[in-house]
XYZ file of C-alpha atoms in Angstrom:
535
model
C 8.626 31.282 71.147
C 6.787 34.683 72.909
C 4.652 36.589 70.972
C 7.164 39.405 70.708
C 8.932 40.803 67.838
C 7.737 41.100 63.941
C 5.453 37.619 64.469
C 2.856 36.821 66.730
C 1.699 33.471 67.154
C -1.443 31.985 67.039
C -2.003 28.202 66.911
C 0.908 25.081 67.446
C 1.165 23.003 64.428
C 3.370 20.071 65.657
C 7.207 18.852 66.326
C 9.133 17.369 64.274
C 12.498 16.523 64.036
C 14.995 19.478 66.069
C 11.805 22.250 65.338
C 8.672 23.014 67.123
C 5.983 24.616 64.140
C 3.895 27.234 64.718
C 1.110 29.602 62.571
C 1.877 32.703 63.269
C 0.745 36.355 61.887
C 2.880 39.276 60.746
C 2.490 42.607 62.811
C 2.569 45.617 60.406
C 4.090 48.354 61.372
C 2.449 50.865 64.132
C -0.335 52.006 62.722
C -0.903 50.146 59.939
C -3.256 47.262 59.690
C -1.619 44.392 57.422
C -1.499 40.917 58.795
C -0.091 37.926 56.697
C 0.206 34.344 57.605
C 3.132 32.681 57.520
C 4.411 29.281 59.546
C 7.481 29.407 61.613
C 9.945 26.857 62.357
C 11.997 27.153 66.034
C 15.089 24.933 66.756
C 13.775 22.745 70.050
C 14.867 24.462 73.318
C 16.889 21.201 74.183
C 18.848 21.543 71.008
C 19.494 25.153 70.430
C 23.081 25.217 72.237
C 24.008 22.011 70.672
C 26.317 23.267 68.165
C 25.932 20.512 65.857
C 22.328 20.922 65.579
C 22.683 24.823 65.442
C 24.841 24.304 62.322
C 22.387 21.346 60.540
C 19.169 23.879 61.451
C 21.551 26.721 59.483
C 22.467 24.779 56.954
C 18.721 23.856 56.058
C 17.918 27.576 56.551
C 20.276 28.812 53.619
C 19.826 25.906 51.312
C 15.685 26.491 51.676
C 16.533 30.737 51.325
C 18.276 29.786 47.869
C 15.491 27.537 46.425
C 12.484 29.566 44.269
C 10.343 27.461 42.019
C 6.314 27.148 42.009
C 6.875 23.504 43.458
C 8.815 23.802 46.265
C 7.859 25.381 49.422
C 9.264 29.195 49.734
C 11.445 30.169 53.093
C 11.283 34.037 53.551
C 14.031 34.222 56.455
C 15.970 32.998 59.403
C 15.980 34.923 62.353
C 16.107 35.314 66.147
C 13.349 36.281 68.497
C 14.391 36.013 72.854
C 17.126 34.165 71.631
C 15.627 31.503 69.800
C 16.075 31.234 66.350
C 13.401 30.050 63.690
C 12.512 30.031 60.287
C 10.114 32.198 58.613
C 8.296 30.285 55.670
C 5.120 29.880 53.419
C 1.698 29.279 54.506
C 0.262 26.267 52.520
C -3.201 25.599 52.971
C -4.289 22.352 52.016
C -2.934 18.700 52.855
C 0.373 16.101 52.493
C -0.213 14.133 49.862
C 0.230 10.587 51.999
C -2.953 11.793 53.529
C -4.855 12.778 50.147
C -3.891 8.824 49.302
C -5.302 7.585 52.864
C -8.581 9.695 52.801
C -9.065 8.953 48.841
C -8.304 5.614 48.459
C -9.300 4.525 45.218
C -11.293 7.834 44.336
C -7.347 9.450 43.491
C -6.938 8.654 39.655
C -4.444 8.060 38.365
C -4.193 10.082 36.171
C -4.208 13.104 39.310
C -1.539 11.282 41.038
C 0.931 10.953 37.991
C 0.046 14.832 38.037
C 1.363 15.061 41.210
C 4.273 13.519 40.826
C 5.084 15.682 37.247
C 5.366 18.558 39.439
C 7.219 16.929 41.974
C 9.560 16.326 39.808
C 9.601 19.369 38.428
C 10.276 20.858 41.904
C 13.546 18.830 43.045
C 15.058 19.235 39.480
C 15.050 22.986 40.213
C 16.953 21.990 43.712
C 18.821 19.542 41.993
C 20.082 22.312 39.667
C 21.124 25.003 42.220
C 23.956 26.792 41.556
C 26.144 28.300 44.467
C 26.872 32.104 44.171
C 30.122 31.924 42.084
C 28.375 29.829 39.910
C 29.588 26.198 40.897
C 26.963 23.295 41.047
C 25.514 22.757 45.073
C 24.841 19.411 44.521
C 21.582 19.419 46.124
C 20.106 15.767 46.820
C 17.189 15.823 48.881
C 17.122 12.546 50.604
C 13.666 11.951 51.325
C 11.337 12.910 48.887
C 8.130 10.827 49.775
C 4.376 11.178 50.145
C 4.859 12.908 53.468
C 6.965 15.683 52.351
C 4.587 16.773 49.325
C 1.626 19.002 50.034
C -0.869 19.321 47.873
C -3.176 22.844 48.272
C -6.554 23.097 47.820
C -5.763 25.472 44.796
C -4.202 22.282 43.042
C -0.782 23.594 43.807
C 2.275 20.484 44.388
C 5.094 21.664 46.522
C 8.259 19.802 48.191
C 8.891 20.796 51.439
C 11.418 19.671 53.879
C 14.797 19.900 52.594
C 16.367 19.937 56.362
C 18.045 16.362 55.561
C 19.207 17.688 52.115
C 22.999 17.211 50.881
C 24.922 19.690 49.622
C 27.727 20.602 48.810
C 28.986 23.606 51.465
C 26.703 22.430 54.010
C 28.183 22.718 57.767
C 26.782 19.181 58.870
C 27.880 16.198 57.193
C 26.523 12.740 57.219
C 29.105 10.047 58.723
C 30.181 7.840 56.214
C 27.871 4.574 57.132
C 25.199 6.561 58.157
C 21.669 6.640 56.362
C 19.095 9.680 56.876
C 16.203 9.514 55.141
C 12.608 6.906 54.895
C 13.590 3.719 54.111
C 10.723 2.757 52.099
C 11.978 4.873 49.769
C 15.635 4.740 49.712
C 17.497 4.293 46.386
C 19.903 0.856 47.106
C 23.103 3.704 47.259
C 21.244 5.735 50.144
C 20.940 2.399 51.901
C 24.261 1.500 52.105
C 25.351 4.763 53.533
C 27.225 5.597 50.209
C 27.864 8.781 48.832
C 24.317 9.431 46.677
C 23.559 12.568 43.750
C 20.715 13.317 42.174
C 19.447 9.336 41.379
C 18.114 9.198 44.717
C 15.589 11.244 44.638
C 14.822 9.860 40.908
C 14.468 6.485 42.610
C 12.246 7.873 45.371
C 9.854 9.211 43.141
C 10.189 5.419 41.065
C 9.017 4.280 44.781
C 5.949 6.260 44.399
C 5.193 5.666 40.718
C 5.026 2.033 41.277
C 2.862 2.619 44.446
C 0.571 4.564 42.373
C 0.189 1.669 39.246
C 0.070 -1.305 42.019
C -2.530 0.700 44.712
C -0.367 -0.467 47.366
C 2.851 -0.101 49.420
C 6.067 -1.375 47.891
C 7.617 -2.921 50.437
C 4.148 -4.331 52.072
C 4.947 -6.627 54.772
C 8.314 -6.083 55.809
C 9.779 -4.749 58.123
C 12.773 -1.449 57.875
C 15.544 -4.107 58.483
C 14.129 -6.480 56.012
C 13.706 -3.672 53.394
C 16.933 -2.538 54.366
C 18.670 -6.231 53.779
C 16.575 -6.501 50.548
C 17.469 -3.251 48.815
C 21.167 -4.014 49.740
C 20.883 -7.102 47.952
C 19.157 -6.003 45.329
C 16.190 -7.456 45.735
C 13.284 -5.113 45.037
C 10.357 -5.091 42.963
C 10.717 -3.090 39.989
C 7.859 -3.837 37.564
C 4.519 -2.749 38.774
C 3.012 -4.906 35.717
C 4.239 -7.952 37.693
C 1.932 -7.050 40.410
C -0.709 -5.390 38.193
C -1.520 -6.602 34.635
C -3.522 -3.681 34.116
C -0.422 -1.323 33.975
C 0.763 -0.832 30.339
C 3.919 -1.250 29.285
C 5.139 2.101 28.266
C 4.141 3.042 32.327
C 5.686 -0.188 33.488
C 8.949 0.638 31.457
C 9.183 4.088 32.626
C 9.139 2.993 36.698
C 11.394 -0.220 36.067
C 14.151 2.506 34.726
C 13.320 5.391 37.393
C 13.846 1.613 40.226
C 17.310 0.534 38.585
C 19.225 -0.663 40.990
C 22.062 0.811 39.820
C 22.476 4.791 39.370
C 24.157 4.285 35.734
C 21.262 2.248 34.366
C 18.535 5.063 36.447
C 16.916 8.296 34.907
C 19.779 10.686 34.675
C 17.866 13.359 36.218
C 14.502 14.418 37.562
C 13.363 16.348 34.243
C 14.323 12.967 32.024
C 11.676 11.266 34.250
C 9.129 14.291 33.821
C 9.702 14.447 30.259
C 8.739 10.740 30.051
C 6.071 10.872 32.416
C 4.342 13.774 30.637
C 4.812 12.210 27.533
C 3.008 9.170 28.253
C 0.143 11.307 30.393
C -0.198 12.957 26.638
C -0.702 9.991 24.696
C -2.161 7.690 26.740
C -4.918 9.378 29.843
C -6.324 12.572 30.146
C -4.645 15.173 31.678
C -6.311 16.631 35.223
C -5.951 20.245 35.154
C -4.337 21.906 38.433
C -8.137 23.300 39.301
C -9.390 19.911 39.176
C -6.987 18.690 41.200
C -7.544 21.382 43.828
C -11.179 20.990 43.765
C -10.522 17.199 44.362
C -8.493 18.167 47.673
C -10.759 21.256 49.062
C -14.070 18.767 48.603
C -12.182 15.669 49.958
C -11.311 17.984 53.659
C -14.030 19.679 53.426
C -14.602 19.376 56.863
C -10.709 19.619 57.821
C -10.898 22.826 56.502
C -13.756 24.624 57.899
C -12.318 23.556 61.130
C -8.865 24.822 60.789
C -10.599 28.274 59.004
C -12.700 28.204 62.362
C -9.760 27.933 64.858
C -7.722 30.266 62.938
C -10.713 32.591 62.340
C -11.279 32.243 66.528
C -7.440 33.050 67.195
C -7.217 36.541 64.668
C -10.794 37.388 66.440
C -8.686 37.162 69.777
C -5.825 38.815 68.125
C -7.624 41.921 67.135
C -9.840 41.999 70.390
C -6.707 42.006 72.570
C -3.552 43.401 71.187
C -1.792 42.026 73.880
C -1.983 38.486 72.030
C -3.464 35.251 72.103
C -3.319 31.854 74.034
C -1.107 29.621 71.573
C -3.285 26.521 70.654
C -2.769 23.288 68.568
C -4.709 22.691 65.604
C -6.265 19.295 66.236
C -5.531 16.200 64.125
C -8.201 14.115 62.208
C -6.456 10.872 63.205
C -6.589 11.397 67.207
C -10.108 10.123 67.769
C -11.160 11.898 70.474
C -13.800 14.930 70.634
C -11.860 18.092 70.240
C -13.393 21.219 71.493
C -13.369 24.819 69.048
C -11.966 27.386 70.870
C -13.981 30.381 72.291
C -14.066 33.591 70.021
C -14.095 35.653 72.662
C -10.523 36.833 73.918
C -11.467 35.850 77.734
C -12.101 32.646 76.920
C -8.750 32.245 74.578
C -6.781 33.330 77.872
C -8.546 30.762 80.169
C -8.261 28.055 78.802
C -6.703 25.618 76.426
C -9.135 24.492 74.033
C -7.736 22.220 71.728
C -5.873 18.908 71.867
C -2.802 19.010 71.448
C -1.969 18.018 67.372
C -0.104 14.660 66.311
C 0.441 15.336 62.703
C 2.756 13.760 60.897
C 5.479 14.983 61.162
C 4.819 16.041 64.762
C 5.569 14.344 68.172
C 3.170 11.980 68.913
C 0.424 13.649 71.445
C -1.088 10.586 72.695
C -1.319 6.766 72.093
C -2.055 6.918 68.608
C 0.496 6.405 65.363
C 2.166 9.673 64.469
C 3.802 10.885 61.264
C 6.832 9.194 60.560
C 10.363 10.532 61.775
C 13.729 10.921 59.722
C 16.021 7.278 60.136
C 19.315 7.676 60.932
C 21.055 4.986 61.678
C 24.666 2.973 61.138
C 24.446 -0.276 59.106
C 26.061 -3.024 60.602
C 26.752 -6.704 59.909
C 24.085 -7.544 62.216
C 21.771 -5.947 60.318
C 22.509 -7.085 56.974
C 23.009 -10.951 58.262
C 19.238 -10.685 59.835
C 19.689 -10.134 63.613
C 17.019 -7.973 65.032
C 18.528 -4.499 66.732
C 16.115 -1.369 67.365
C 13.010 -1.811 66.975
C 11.540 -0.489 62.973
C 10.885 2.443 61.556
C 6.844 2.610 61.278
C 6.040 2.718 57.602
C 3.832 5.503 56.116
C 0.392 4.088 54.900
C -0.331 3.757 51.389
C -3.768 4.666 49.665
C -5.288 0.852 49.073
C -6.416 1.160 45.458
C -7.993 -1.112 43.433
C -4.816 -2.828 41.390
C -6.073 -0.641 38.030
C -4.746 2.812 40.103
C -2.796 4.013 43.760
C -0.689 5.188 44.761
C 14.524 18.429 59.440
C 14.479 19.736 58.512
C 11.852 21.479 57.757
C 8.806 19.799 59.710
C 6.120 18.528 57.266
C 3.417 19.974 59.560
C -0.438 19.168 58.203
C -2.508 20.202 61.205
C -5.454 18.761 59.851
C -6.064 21.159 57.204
C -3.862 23.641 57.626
C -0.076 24.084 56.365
C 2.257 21.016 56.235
C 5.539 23.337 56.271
C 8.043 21.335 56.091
C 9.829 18.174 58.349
C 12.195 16.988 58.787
C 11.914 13.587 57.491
C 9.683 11.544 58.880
C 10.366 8.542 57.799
C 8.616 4.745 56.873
C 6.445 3.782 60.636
C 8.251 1.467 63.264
C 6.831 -1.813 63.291
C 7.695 -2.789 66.962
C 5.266 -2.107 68.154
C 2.405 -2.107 65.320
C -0.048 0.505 65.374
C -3.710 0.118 64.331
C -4.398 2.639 61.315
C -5.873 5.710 62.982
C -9.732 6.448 62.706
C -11.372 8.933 60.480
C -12.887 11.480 62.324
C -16.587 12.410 60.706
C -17.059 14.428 58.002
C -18.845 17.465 60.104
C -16.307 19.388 62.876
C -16.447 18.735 66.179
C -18.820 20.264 68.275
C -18.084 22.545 71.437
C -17.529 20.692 74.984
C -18.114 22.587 78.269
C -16.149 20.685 80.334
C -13.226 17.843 79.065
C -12.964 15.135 80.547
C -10.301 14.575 83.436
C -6.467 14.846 81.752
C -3.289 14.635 83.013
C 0.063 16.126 81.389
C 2.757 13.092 80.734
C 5.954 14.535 79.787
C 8.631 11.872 78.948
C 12.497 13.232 78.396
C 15.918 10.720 77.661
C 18.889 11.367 76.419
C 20.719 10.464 73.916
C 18.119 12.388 71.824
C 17.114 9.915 69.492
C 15.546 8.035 71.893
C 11.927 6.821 71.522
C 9.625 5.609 73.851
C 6.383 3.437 74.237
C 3.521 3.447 77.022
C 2.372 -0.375 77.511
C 4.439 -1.109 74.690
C 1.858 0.846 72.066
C 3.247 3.257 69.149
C 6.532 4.691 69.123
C 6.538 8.143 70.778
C 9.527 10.588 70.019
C 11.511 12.591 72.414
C 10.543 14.656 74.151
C 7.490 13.537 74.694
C 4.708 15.502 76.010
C 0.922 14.598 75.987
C -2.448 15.204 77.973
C -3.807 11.529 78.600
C -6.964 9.822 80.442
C -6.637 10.293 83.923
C -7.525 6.607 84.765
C -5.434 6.245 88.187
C -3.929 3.269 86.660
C 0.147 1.753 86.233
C 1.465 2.583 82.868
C 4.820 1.175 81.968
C 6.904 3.697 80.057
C 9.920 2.391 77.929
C 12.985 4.588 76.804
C 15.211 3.060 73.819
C 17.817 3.617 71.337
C 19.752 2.352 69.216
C 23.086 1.426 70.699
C 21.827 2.052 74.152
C 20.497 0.110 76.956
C 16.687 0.090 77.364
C 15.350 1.051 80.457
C 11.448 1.225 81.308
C 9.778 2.541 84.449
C 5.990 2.515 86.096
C 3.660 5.698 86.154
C 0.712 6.149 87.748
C -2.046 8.010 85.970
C -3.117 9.830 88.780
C -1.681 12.962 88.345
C 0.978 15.219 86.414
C 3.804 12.895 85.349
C 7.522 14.262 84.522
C 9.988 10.665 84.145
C 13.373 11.575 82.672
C 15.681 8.810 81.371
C 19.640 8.487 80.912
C 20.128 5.351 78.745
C 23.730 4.459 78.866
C 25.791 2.246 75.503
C 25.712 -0.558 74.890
C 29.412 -1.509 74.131
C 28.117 -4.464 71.167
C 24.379 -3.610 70.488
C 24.392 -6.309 67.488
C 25.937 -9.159 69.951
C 24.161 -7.905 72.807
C 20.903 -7.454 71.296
C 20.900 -4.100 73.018
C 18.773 -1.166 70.982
């Protein structure tokens, strides 16, 4: 997107989903001097004259225009700018709550994280209750309500973002019967099976995270999407965290063994039932966090996030000002690429000379390099194959889980969380493929990264396929989405690159690291994928 028009951009937050996320400043009118932040969503250049996608990115647009509560994440407009058309939403400044759990660990009560979830709650009950304009019921369900789609400021604000997978009624784009969209750690058994789903859903997400948050560990740990696909089908989930954890008392226990019911009759009617519960038992039984504490917790726990995403944003308005003919569009780095990431120049020459920041891999961006990313929306068909155990496309990574002691724990509209900036929304990003397994990323240290002359020798690996949802791997490490684009080591050496998809053939092909490389892939069908074995 150019910098023309009521927005100018300043810094790249991340791709996710069909939308490229950017931080961008209001211009005030001529004359006046009145700037406000805001993050903007654009429809990816490859997809904007698909109609299909045109439709699902308008249909997110006016369901997110219609929704105004304190816990969900506000959408000011939808507009065009040179043709491209983008969302205009809130600037959140603090951090997705599945990275709170990762950085925390066992130093999130809780007591702070059943806060969390209160106002989650809170938030898609609003959605939930949406009426259309002649006053009929939307029908919202929002599909993937999990850790990575709840941001957490560093006021102690809880907001829901990404409702670009939501179902509604009215919307444009519907979901193919047999068809599942969504994380499947935290599908309900319904959502799973490609059924029609309401409301229980999303009360059976949120079950998902209340027993991750009594057991201090991932509720599915272990297995793979297919397996917790084939399990949840059959019924066979966990449901009592006091199984795992002794510690949990039984009014808590009770409360997530109804919100994980495996069937919708016997769940939580609605999101506020669960609340209701959930506050009561905060009331009698632990002390209630306050909303400041809960900031404070998340401001001190970035600490250093923050003063480097105040420092590149700082650097870009500097430019800004200096040069009213713009800025150079940068990318907010991401704690969990481990390399050294260079803070941009406050002088305007040096913001048009260069590009001083790594690219970001946030969740729920494209990965940037060969590290895990944020996970991606599923969407796949269910077949026999599946359900019967025969291995098809490779899993969905899952989404770490904070690793508590057993006492505590724990597109749409692009859940963005460059480091500590704004995580505005995704798309879904789902659960984390397991083929092939990713080592959890690195913390970087606590102080921001200090400035490098000179980076060391990079090339630019772009990586295109269609069908769209393909992924690809580079000697077979984490799952990278399409398109891909990245600056990596120049080392001179062969690199295999792998395209796949589901239903498709696989192809792969060898890349020197040597200089600039551009490989685009057609994968054609597979006629049987399941007898095949094709992905």
């Amino acid at each position: 997107m150019s910098n023309s028009g009521k927005y100018r951009l300043i810094a790249e937050l991340g791709q996710g989903g069909m939308a490229n996320v950017f931080l961008a400043v209001t211009q005030g009118a001529s004359g006046l001097d009145f700037s406000k932040l805001v993050v903007l969503k654009k429809l990816r250049e490859h997809l904007a004259t698909d109609p299909d996608f045109v439709s699902m990115f308008m249909d997110e647009a006016r369901l997110a225009a219609r929704l105004n509560h304190p816990n969900v994440v506000q959408t000011y407009e939808v507009d065009r700018s040179d043709d491209e058309l983008y969302l205009a939403m809130e600037y959140l400044d603090g951090q997705p709550l599945h990275r709170v759990l990762h950085r925390a660990r066992d130093k999130f009560t809780l007591p702070m994280h059943l806060l969390v979830l209160t106002d989650v709650l809170a938030g898609i009950h609003h959605a939930h209750e949406l009426l259309d304009y002649d006053g009929s019921p939307l029908n919202v369900v929002h599909r993937d309500v999990t850790p990575h789609n709840i941001f957490v400021t560093y006021d102690g604000q809880v907001k829901v973002v990404d409702f670009g997978i939501a179902k509604a009624e009215g919307r444009g784009s519907e979901t193919k019967h047999g068809v599942i969209k969504g994380k499947v750690a935290y599908m309900s058994p319904e959502q799973a099976r490609g059924e029609v789903v309401d409301r229980r859903a999303d009360v059976f997400a949120v079950g998902v995270m209340l027993y991750e948050a009594c057991v201090g560990e991932r509720m599915w740990k272990g297995l793979t999407d297919s397996e917790i696909v084939r399990s949840i089908y059959r019924s066979k989930h966990p449901v009592s965290p006091r199984a795992k954890n002794p510690a949990v008392a039984p009014e808590l226990d009770a409360i997530v063994q109804k919100a994980l019911a495996g069937l919708p009759d016997a769940r939580y009617a609605s999101a506020a039932a669960l609340q209701a519960d959930l506050e009561a038992y905060i009331d009698d039984h632990l002390q209630r966090p306050s909303h400041r504490q809960l900031g404070k917790f998340v401001s001190e726990l970035f600490e250093d996030r923050r003063a480097l995403s105040r420092q590149v944003i700082e650097s870009q308005l500097a430019d800004l000002k200096a040069a009213k003919s713009g800025t150079k569009v940068v990318a907010i780095p991401d704690e969990n690429l481990p390399t050294t990431i260079p803070v941009p120049s406050t002088s305007s020459a040096a913001a048009s000379s260069t590009a001083p920041v790594v690219a970001s891999s946030t969740a729920p961006s494209d990965a940037r390099a060969s590290t895990p990313k944020g996970p991606a929306p599923v969407e796949f068909e269910i077949s026999g194959a599946d359900l019967l155990g025969k291995k098809s496309a490779p899993e969905e990574p899952r989404s770490g889980a904070p690793t508590r002691p057993r006492s505590s724990r724990a597109v749409g509209y692009a859940a963005v969380a460059a480091g500590a900036l704004a995580v505005i929304g995704a798309a879904a990003f789902a659960a984390t493929r397991e083929a092939p397994k990713a080592a959890a990323p690195p913390e970087l240290p606590s102080s921001a990264p200090s400035i490098t002359a000179s980076p060391p020798a990079e090339v630019t690996v772009t990586i295109r396929a269609t069908p769209n949802e393909t992924q690809f791997t580079i000697d077979d490490g984490p799952v990278l989405e399409n398109p891909y684009s990245a600056k990596l080591p120049k080392d001179g050496k062969d690199h295999k690159v792998k395209a796949l998809a589901r239903g498709y053939e696989t192809k792969s092909q060898v890349a020197r690291f040597d200089g600039d490389v551009s490989i685009r892939f057609a994968l054609g069908r597979v006629e049987d994928a399941g007898k095949k074995g094709g992905h």
